[in-house]
Short mmCIF file of C-alpha atoms in Angstrom, two decimals:
data_model
loop_
_atom_site.label_atom_id
_atom_site.label_comp_id
_atom_site.label_asym_id
_atom_site.label_seq_id
_atom_site.Cartn_x
_atom_site.Cartn_y
_atom_site.Cartn_z
CA UNK A 30 -15.23 6.58 -4.36
CA UNK A 31 -12.20 4.82 -5.76
CA UNK A 32 -8.68 3.80 -5.07
CA UNK A 33 -6.15 2.63 -7.45
CA UNK A 34 -2.44 1.82 -6.92
CA UNK A 35 0.53 0.71 -9.10
CA UNK A 36 4.00 0.31 -8.43
CA UNK A 37 6.75 -0.17 -10.90
CA UNK A 38 10.27 -1.29 -10.72
CA UNK A 39 12.65 -0.63 -14.01
CA UNK A 40 15.57 -3.21 -14.50
CA UNK A 41 18.84 -3.00 -16.70
CA UNK A 42 21.34 -5.75 -16.88
CA UNK A 43 24.85 -7.00 -16.25
CA UNK A 44 26.25 -12.99 -14.68
CA UNK A 45 25.20 -14.98 -12.39
CA UNK A 46 23.37 -18.49 -12.32
CA UNK A 47 21.20 -20.62 -10.47
CA UNK A 48 19.71 -24.08 -11.15
CA UNK A 49 16.95 -24.15 -9.14
CA UNK A 50 13.57 -22.28 -9.35
CA UNK A 51 12.34 -21.68 -5.76
CA UNK A 52 14.02 -24.37 -3.68
CA UNK A 53 16.21 -27.14 -4.14
CA UNK A 54 12.79 -29.44 -4.24
CA UNK A 55 10.07 -27.55 -5.89
CA UNK A 56 8.22 -31.04 -6.29
CA UNK A 57 7.46 -31.31 -2.65
CA UNK A 58 3.90 -31.32 -1.64
CA UNK A 59 4.38 -30.26 2.11
CA UNK A 60 4.66 -26.79 2.88
CA UNK A 61 3.85 -24.44 5.77
CA UNK A 62 0.20 -24.27 6.46
CA UNK A 63 1.18 -20.93 8.56
CA UNK A 64 2.57 -19.27 5.20
CA UNK A 65 -0.65 -17.26 4.52
CA UNK A 66 -0.77 -15.85 7.95
CA UNK A 67 2.90 -15.04 7.61
CA UNK A 68 2.49 -13.53 4.37
CA UNK A 69 -0.40 -11.10 5.99
CA UNK A 70 1.53 -10.49 9.18
CA UNK A 71 4.68 -9.67 6.95
CA UNK A 72 2.45 -7.16 4.77
CA UNK A 73 1.20 -5.56 7.92
CA UNK A 74 4.70 -5.03 9.44
CA UNK A 75 6.17 -3.97 6.30
CA UNK A 76 3.30 -1.14 5.95
CA UNK A 77 3.90 0.20 9.43
CA UNK A 78 7.81 0.23 8.64
CA UNK A 79 7.15 2.01 5.43
CA UNK A 80 4.74 4.62 6.78
CA UNK A 81 7.20 5.79 9.46
CA UNK A 82 10.20 5.94 6.96
CA UNK A 83 8.32 7.93 4.67
CA UNK A 84 6.81 10.35 6.83
CA UNK A 85 10.33 10.99 8.24
CA UNK A 86 11.76 11.50 4.44
CA UNK A 87 8.64 14.14 3.91
CA UNK A 88 8.22 15.68 7.40
CA UNK A 89 5.24 18.11 7.84
CA UNK A 90 4.08 16.87 4.01
CA UNK A 91 1.13 15.16 2.92
CA UNK A 92 1.74 11.60 2.19
CA UNK A 93 0.07 8.92 0.58
CA UNK A 94 0.94 5.37 -0.69
CA UNK A 95 -0.08 1.87 -1.26
CA UNK A 96 2.07 -0.47 1.00
CA UNK A 97 0.14 -3.30 -0.54
CA UNK A 98 1.09 -2.43 -4.15
CA UNK A 99 4.84 -2.13 -2.90
CA UNK A 100 4.70 -5.43 -0.95
CA UNK A 101 3.23 -7.36 -3.98
CA UNK A 102 6.39 -5.77 -6.27
CA UNK A 103 8.52 -6.87 -3.75
CA UNK A 104 7.08 -10.41 -3.32
CA UNK A 105 7.88 -10.89 -6.94
CA UNK A 106 11.45 -9.54 -6.36
CA UNK A 107 12.08 -11.88 -3.66
CA UNK A 108 10.84 -15.02 -5.96
CA UNK A 109 13.09 -14.18 -8.55
CA UNK A 110 16.05 -13.45 -6.50
CA UNK A 111 18.60 -15.57 -5.10
CA UNK A 112 21.36 -15.99 -2.37
CA UNK A 113 22.20 -12.66 -0.47
CA UNK A 114 19.47 -10.44 -2.34
CA UNK A 115 16.88 -13.26 -1.80
CA UNK A 116 18.04 -13.07 2.26
CA UNK A 117 17.85 -9.29 2.40
CA UNK A 118 14.59 -8.98 0.62
CA UNK A 119 13.15 -11.68 2.84
CA UNK A 120 14.03 -9.81 6.05
CA UNK A 121 12.77 -6.62 4.60
CA UNK A 122 9.29 -8.05 3.97
CA UNK A 123 9.16 -9.67 7.24
CA UNK A 124 8.79 -12.99 6.16
CA UNK A 125 9.96 -15.66 8.92
CA UNK A 126 13.31 -17.01 8.56
CA UNK A 127 12.02 -20.76 8.87
CA UNK A 128 9.60 -20.33 6.00
CA UNK A 129 11.04 -21.20 2.47
CA UNK A 130 10.32 -19.64 -0.69
CA UNK A 131 8.18 -22.43 -1.97
CA UNK A 132 5.77 -21.90 0.84
CA UNK A 133 5.47 -18.46 0.43
CA UNK A 134 4.77 -18.73 -3.17
CA UNK A 135 2.02 -21.31 -2.71
CA UNK A 136 0.41 -18.59 -0.18
CA UNK A 137 0.92 -16.07 -2.57
CA UNK A 138 -0.95 -18.43 -5.20
CA UNK A 139 -3.67 -19.11 -2.82
CA UNK A 140 -4.06 -15.57 -1.88
CA UNK A 141 -4.25 -14.65 -5.68
CA UNK A 142 -7.02 -17.19 -6.53
CA UNK A 143 -8.99 -15.96 -3.15
CA UNK A 144 -8.99 -12.65 -4.43
CA UNK A 145 -9.87 -13.47 -8.07
CA UNK A 146 -12.84 -15.66 -6.67
CA UNK A 147 -13.68 -12.72 -4.44
CA UNK A 148 -13.83 -10.20 -7.49
CA UNK A 149 -16.06 -12.45 -9.44
CA UNK A 150 -18.60 -13.28 -6.42
CA UNK A 151 -17.61 -9.91 -4.57
CA UNK A 152 -19.92 -7.36 -3.11
CA UNK A 153 -22.06 -5.28 -5.25
CA UNK A 154 -21.01 -2.37 -2.83
CA UNK A 155 -17.61 -2.14 -3.84
CA UNK A 156 -15.09 -3.51 -6.60
CA UNK A 157 -11.61 -4.37 -5.56
CA UNK A 158 -8.61 -6.25 -7.65
CA UNK A 159 -4.99 -6.15 -7.89
CA UNK A 160 -2.76 -7.51 -10.44
CA UNK A 161 1.16 -8.14 -11.10
CA UNK A 162 2.89 -8.02 -14.51
CA UNK A 163 6.76 -8.96 -15.39
CA UNK A 164 7.65 -7.69 -18.42
CA UNK A 165 10.78 -9.32 -19.81
CA UNK A 166 13.18 -8.56 -22.56
CA UNK A 167 13.17 -11.05 -25.41
CA UNK A 168 16.94 -11.23 -24.73
CA UNK A 169 16.34 -13.01 -21.57
CA UNK A 170 16.06 -16.59 -21.30
CA UNK A 171 13.80 -16.83 -18.57
CA UNK A 172 13.84 -20.28 -16.89
CA UNK A 173 10.68 -22.64 -18.06
CA UNK A 174 9.99 -23.36 -14.36
CA UNK A 175 9.62 -19.61 -13.70
CA UNK A 176 7.47 -18.96 -16.84
CA UNK A 177 5.30 -21.68 -15.65
CA UNK A 178 5.10 -20.70 -11.84
CA UNK A 179 4.56 -17.13 -12.99
CA UNK A 180 2.38 -17.46 -16.39
CA UNK A 181 -0.06 -14.82 -15.48
CA UNK A 182 2.73 -12.31 -14.70
CA UNK A 183 5.53 -12.69 -17.15
CA UNK A 184 5.06 -11.14 -20.39
CA UNK A 185 7.87 -10.69 -23.27
CA UNK A 186 8.34 -7.24 -24.27
CA UNK A 187 10.90 -5.66 -26.78
CA UNK A 188 12.20 -2.72 -24.82
CA UNK A 189 14.33 -1.74 -27.79
CA UNK A 190 11.36 -0.46 -29.35
CA UNK A 191 10.96 2.19 -26.51
CA UNK A 192 7.82 4.03 -27.54
CA UNK A 193 6.04 0.81 -28.24
CA UNK A 194 7.04 -0.70 -25.19
CA UNK A 195 5.98 2.40 -22.93
CA UNK A 196 2.79 2.54 -24.70
CA UNK A 197 2.15 -1.39 -23.91
CA UNK A 198 3.00 -1.08 -20.19
CA UNK A 199 1.02 2.14 -19.98
CA UNK A 200 -1.97 0.49 -21.72
CA UNK A 201 -1.81 -2.36 -19.45
CA UNK A 202 -1.82 -0.16 -16.27
CA UNK A 203 -4.85 1.89 -17.87
CA UNK A 204 -6.86 -1.11 -18.21
CA UNK A 205 -6.17 -2.29 -14.60
CA UNK A 206 -6.89 1.06 -13.20
CA UNK A 207 -9.91 1.73 -15.51
CA UNK A 208 -8.27 4.83 -17.23
CA UNK A 209 -7.38 6.57 -14.22
CA UNK A 210 -3.47 6.26 -14.63
CA UNK A 211 -2.56 6.58 -18.32
CA UNK A 212 0.84 7.69 -18.73
CA UNK A 213 2.90 5.76 -15.67
CA UNK A 214 5.98 4.95 -17.69
CA UNK A 215 7.61 7.78 -19.51
CA UNK A 216 9.04 6.76 -23.04
CA UNK A 217 12.57 8.05 -22.03
CA UNK A 218 12.88 5.74 -19.19
CA UNK A 219 13.11 2.64 -21.42
CA UNK A 220 15.98 1.81 -23.73
CA UNK A 221 17.46 -1.30 -25.37
CA UNK A 222 19.64 -1.60 -21.90
CA UNK A 223 16.25 -2.52 -20.13
CA UNK A 224 15.51 -5.79 -19.52
CA UNK A 225 12.63 -6.26 -17.18
CA UNK A 226 10.14 -4.03 -15.84
CA UNK A 227 7.90 -5.20 -12.65
CA UNK A 228 4.57 -3.62 -12.19
CA UNK A 229 1.46 -3.77 -9.83
CA UNK A 230 -1.71 -2.30 -10.18
CA UNK A 231 -4.65 -2.21 -8.48
CA UNK A 232 -8.22 -0.94 -8.21
CA UNK A 233 -10.70 -0.27 -5.45
CA UNK A 234 -13.96 1.60 -5.92
CA UNK A 235 -16.62 2.05 -2.91
CA UNK A 236 -18.66 4.38 -1.19
CA UNK A 237 -19.02 5.20 2.54
CA UNK A 238 -21.52 3.17 4.45
CA UNK A 239 -22.56 6.35 6.08
CA UNK A 240 -22.26 9.29 3.45
CA UNK A 241 -21.70 13.05 4.06
CA UNK A 242 -24.39 15.32 2.96
CA UNK A 243 -22.86 18.11 0.57
CA UNK A 244 -25.37 20.49 2.15
CA UNK A 245 -23.46 20.09 5.83
CA UNK A 246 -19.84 20.87 4.07
CA UNK A 247 -18.41 24.32 4.67
CA UNK A 248 -15.19 26.12 4.77
CA UNK A 249 -13.47 25.99 7.84
CA UNK A 250 -9.86 26.62 9.44
CA UNK A 251 -7.43 23.68 9.32
CA UNK A 252 -4.63 23.94 11.98
CA UNK A 253 -1.58 22.98 10.13
CA UNK A 254 0.69 23.89 13.08
CA UNK A 255 0.55 26.34 16.23
CA UNK A 256 1.54 29.23 13.94
CA UNK A 257 0.03 28.51 10.59
CA UNK A 258 -3.54 27.54 9.40
CA UNK A 259 -5.57 27.59 6.31
CA UNK A 260 -9.02 27.11 4.87
CA UNK A 261 -10.35 23.85 3.95
CA UNK A 262 -13.82 22.38 3.16
CA UNK A 263 -14.89 20.13 5.96
CA UNK A 264 -17.53 17.47 5.69
CA UNK A 265 -19.68 16.92 8.59
CA UNK A 266 -22.22 14.31 9.80
CA UNK A 267 -23.48 12.90 13.07
CA UNK A 268 -23.84 9.05 13.05
CA UNK A 269 -22.76 5.76 14.97
CA UNK A 270 -19.15 4.88 14.26
CA UNK A 271 -16.77 2.58 16.10
CA UNK A 272 -14.37 5.05 18.29
CA UNK A 273 -11.69 4.61 20.62
CA UNK A 274 -9.61 6.75 22.81
CA UNK A 275 -5.94 5.15 22.89
CA UNK A 276 -3.82 6.30 25.55
CA UNK A 277 -1.02 3.82 24.28
CA UNK A 278 -0.86 5.63 20.88
CA UNK A 279 -1.68 8.95 22.05
CA UNK A 280 -4.78 9.27 19.82
CA UNK A 281 -8.48 9.35 19.12
CA UNK A 282 -9.30 6.85 16.83
CA UNK A 283 -12.38 6.57 14.36
CA UNK A 284 -13.62 3.73 11.84
CA UNK A 285 -15.32 4.84 8.76
CA UNK A 286 -16.56 1.82 6.95
CA UNK A 287 -17.21 1.65 3.18
CA UNK A 288 -20.40 -0.13 2.08
CA UNK A 289 -20.08 -3.75 2.27
CA UNK A 290 -18.14 -3.71 5.69
CA UNK A 291 -15.05 -5.40 4.20
CA UNK A 292 -12.98 -2.39 3.93
CA UNK A 293 -12.82 0.69 6.31
CA UNK A 294 -10.62 4.01 6.71
CA UNK A 295 -9.30 4.19 10.37
CA UNK A 296 -8.27 7.75 11.60
CA UNK A 297 -5.90 8.42 14.10
CA UNK A 298 -6.28 11.94 15.48
CA UNK A 299 -3.45 13.28 18.05
CA UNK A 300 -4.70 15.65 20.64
CA UNK A 301 -5.00 19.22 19.39
CA UNK A 302 -2.27 20.70 21.28
CA UNK A 303 0.24 17.94 20.47
CA UNK A 304 3.25 19.40 18.16
CA UNK A 305 4.79 16.15 17.66
CA UNK A 306 1.31 14.21 17.45
CA UNK A 307 1.91 12.37 14.21
CA UNK A 308 5.66 11.33 14.80
CA UNK A 309 4.53 10.00 18.38
CA UNK A 310 1.65 8.01 16.90
CA UNK A 311 3.79 6.62 14.17
CA UNK A 312 6.56 5.70 16.79
CA UNK A 313 4.06 3.57 18.97
CA UNK A 314 2.20 2.06 16.07
CA UNK A 315 3.14 -1.42 16.00
CA UNK A 316 1.82 -4.69 14.91
CA UNK A 317 0.28 -5.34 18.21
CA UNK A 318 -1.21 -1.57 18.64
CA UNK A 319 -2.64 -2.14 14.85
CA UNK A 320 -4.59 -5.32 15.91
CA UNK A 321 -6.12 -3.41 18.71
CA UNK A 322 -7.20 -0.89 16.08
CA UNK A 323 -8.77 -3.24 13.74
CA UNK A 324 -9.93 -5.62 16.39
CA UNK A 325 -13.97 -5.04 16.18
CA UNK A 326 -14.12 -5.92 20.18
CA UNK A 327 -11.70 -3.01 20.78
CA UNK A 328 -13.76 -0.28 19.43
CA UNK A 329 -16.97 0.85 21.02
CA UNK A 330 -20.24 1.73 18.60
CA UNK A 331 -21.52 5.29 19.81
CA UNK A 332 -22.99 8.54 18.22
CA UNK A 333 -20.30 10.53 17.09
CA UNK A 334 -20.09 14.17 15.33
CA UNK A 335 -17.67 13.63 12.50
CA UNK A 336 -15.75 16.56 10.81
CA UNK A 337 -13.31 15.68 8.04
CA UNK A 338 -11.51 17.53 5.31
CA UNK A 339 -12.65 17.07 1.86
CA UNK A 340 -9.21 16.67 0.24
CA UNK A 341 -7.09 15.32 -2.56
CA UNK A 342 -3.37 14.40 -2.30
CA UNK A 343 -0.84 13.14 -5.14
CA UNK A 344 2.36 11.91 -4.18
CA UNK A 345 5.63 10.35 -5.78
CA UNK A 346 7.93 8.67 -3.68
CA UNK A 347 11.37 7.69 -4.44
CA UNK A 348 11.35 3.92 -3.52
CA UNK A 349 14.99 3.50 -3.87
CA UNK A 350 15.74 5.32 -0.94
CA UNK A 351 13.35 3.85 1.46
CA UNK A 352 14.39 0.19 0.37
CA UNK A 353 17.89 0.84 0.57
CA UNK A 354 17.05 1.84 4.47
CA UNK A 355 15.26 -1.39 4.99
CA UNK A 356 18.70 -3.01 4.17
CA UNK A 357 17.77 -4.30 0.56
CA UNK A 358 20.50 -4.84 -1.92
CA UNK A 359 18.58 -5.31 -4.82
CA UNK A 360 20.13 -1.94 -6.61
CA UNK A 361 23.52 -2.72 -6.07
CA UNK A 362 25.90 -4.05 -8.90
CA UNK A 363 26.51 -7.21 -6.72
CA UNK A 364 22.37 -7.92 -6.68
CA UNK A 365 21.42 -11.43 -7.58
CA UNK A 366 18.23 -12.16 -9.44
CA UNK A 367 19.62 -15.24 -11.21
CA UNK A 368 16.73 -17.38 -10.24
CA UNK A 369 14.58 -15.93 -12.92
CA UNK A 370 17.05 -16.65 -15.70
CA UNK A 371 18.82 -19.63 -17.32
CA UNK A 372 22.32 -20.22 -16.90
CA UNK A 373 24.53 -17.82 -18.84
CA UNK A 374 21.77 -15.24 -19.22
CA UNK A 375 22.74 -11.56 -18.46
CA UNK A 376 22.13 -11.03 -14.63
CA UNK A 377 19.11 -9.13 -13.84
CA UNK A 378 20.03 -5.56 -12.26
CA UNK A 379 17.11 -3.39 -10.80
CA UNK A 380 17.97 0.41 -11.48
CA UNK A 381 14.81 2.24 -10.52
CA UNK A 382 11.86 1.85 -8.35
CA UNK A 383 8.80 4.17 -8.72
CA UNK A 384 5.27 4.57 -6.63
CA UNK A 385 3.12 7.18 -7.53
CA UNK A 386 -0.51 7.65 -5.44
CA UNK A 387 -3.27 9.74 -5.56
CA UNK A 388 -6.45 9.78 -3.32
CA UNK A 389 -9.53 11.76 -3.30
CA UNK A 390 -11.77 12.17 -0.27
CA UNK A 391 -15.17 13.52 -0.60
CA UNK A 392 -19.07 13.28 0.67
CA UNK A 393 -19.61 10.04 -1.45
CA UNK A 394 -16.18 8.29 -0.57
CA UNK A 395 -12.40 7.71 -1.64
CA UNK A 396 -11.03 7.96 -5.13
CA UNK A 397 -7.49 7.21 -5.42
CA UNK A 398 -4.85 5.96 -7.80
CA UNK A 399 -1.42 4.95 -7.07
CA UNK A 400 1.80 3.72 -9.35
CA UNK A 401 4.69 1.46 -8.37
CA UNK A 402 7.31 2.08 5.51
CA UNK A 403 3.65 4.35 25.32
CA UNK A 404 2.95 7.57 26.56
CA UNK A 405 -0.19 8.59 28.21
CA UNK A 406 -1.71 11.94 27.43
CA UNK A 407 -4.68 13.82 28.54
CA UNK A 408 -7.84 13.33 26.51
CA UNK A 409 -10.36 16.02 26.12
CA UNK A 410 -12.92 13.63 25.59
CA UNK A 411 -16.60 15.26 25.25
CA UNK A 412 -19.85 14.42 26.18
CA UNK A 413 -21.93 12.17 24.13
CA UNK A 414 -22.06 12.44 21.21
CA UNK A 415 -18.53 12.10 20.76
CA UNK A 416 -16.74 14.70 18.53
CA UNK A 417 -14.27 13.72 16.25
CA UNK A 418 -13.04 16.74 14.47
CA UNK A 419 -9.92 16.48 12.16
CA UNK A 420 -9.12 20.07 11.84
CA UNK A 421 -5.41 19.31 12.60
CA UNK A 422 -2.86 16.73 11.10
CA UNK A 423 -3.87 13.25 11.41
CA UNK A 424 -2.94 9.56 10.09
CA UNK A 425 -5.29 7.28 8.13
CA UNK A 426 -5.35 3.57 7.11
CA UNK A 427 -7.40 2.00 4.70
CA UNK A 428 -7.81 -1.46 5.64
CA UNK A 429 -9.21 -4.57 3.76
CA UNK A 430 -10.51 -6.96 6.57
CA UNK A 431 -11.23 -9.89 4.38
CA UNK A 432 -7.57 -10.00 3.01
CA UNK A 433 -6.14 -8.70 6.12
CA UNK A 434 -3.90 -6.01 4.34
CA UNK A 435 -3.01 -2.40 4.74
CA UNK A 436 -4.52 -1.17 1.11
CA UNK A 437 -3.26 2.50 1.49
CA UNK A 438 -1.90 4.70 4.39
CA UNK A 439 -1.16 8.33 4.64
CA UNK A 440 -0.83 11.45 6.55
CA UNK A 441 -2.74 14.60 6.10
CA UNK A 442 -0.80 17.37 7.18
CA UNK A 443 -1.80 20.72 5.17
CA UNK A 444 -4.63 21.68 2.78
CA UNK A 445 -3.10 21.91 -0.78
CA UNK A 446 -3.86 24.76 -2.97
CA UNK A 447 -5.87 26.76 -0.19
CA UNK A 448 -5.25 30.11 1.19
CA UNK A 449 -4.46 30.57 4.57
CA UNK A 450 -6.83 31.61 7.22
#
């Protein structure tokens, strides 16, 4: 199984200046020791807010995206932002008010180093990597300190040669995703007015710790709603899984780990007869309840009969609308990204944001690609072994326990390309 994600921000320009890179004194060595934990917490809160927002935008549809990819892109946007735009992004990505930009940057760098070491010395059972890139027009005068701070991210690219520029970006994306995404940026989306394109690309490949036997898969009914259903290939197995019933969320919960045990998919399944089950789960899915789900002590290992659809979902999300709803002003004419450039340079203005994602779940594991938001219920808990039958809409979260980030999340609501039952 394999997962990839990319987030892209395209930028055009008009004149603001700022003499500092990150803070008034970037040379200080003392920073917030809690900054890295705050970064993890901010990403988790951002992920849950994104999930609820995107589900509201696409009710009743299959959704899938990478909060990690979008958050990485937003972090880079935050680092190059200034004044009111910096404040709006900082609030939207849930960073503490008292934490300065330098502390956040050092936490970002520390995490980047940690993940690079993890990629080199990581498990043979899976592959996980992520990279950011800030493509900048040669007409832009990027501050020397910014070039030094983000020397791995900043790359000069002549957008006036639109075809070559698109080819360069798409080649970088293809390399990062091992050829799974080859044409992320259309040639027509780049012009001589383009000044910056911000991207994040990531790759994950792994296998279920407990694979499904293909011989056990068969066509069954998936209940889309009380009045609509369709056939889907259901994968089946009996095994020992972490399992729980959350009265607070109104959901049965199952953890399906990948080989290596660093990454798991958590499936949140509402009661069968609950017409608003997904909406109710997402309203109650807070940082506290997320931690209760991913906390190993909160789940009980038990024998479970698992039945889950074999499916693929491909989704494009209009991020401008989502980020605007978070109160971010980065797409306004008054947006201030002057921290990136020298005084007198044209001010950077972000004009668009793109996120595309694809996931495939099969007997071996997960393949996904992407390019860049307490009410008790009566549970029909069965006798041992427990039955976890995903034959109606459910929420799923792919979580990296080591990095403490939500890599991917989505809602599976309806089999695509299948006939009605």
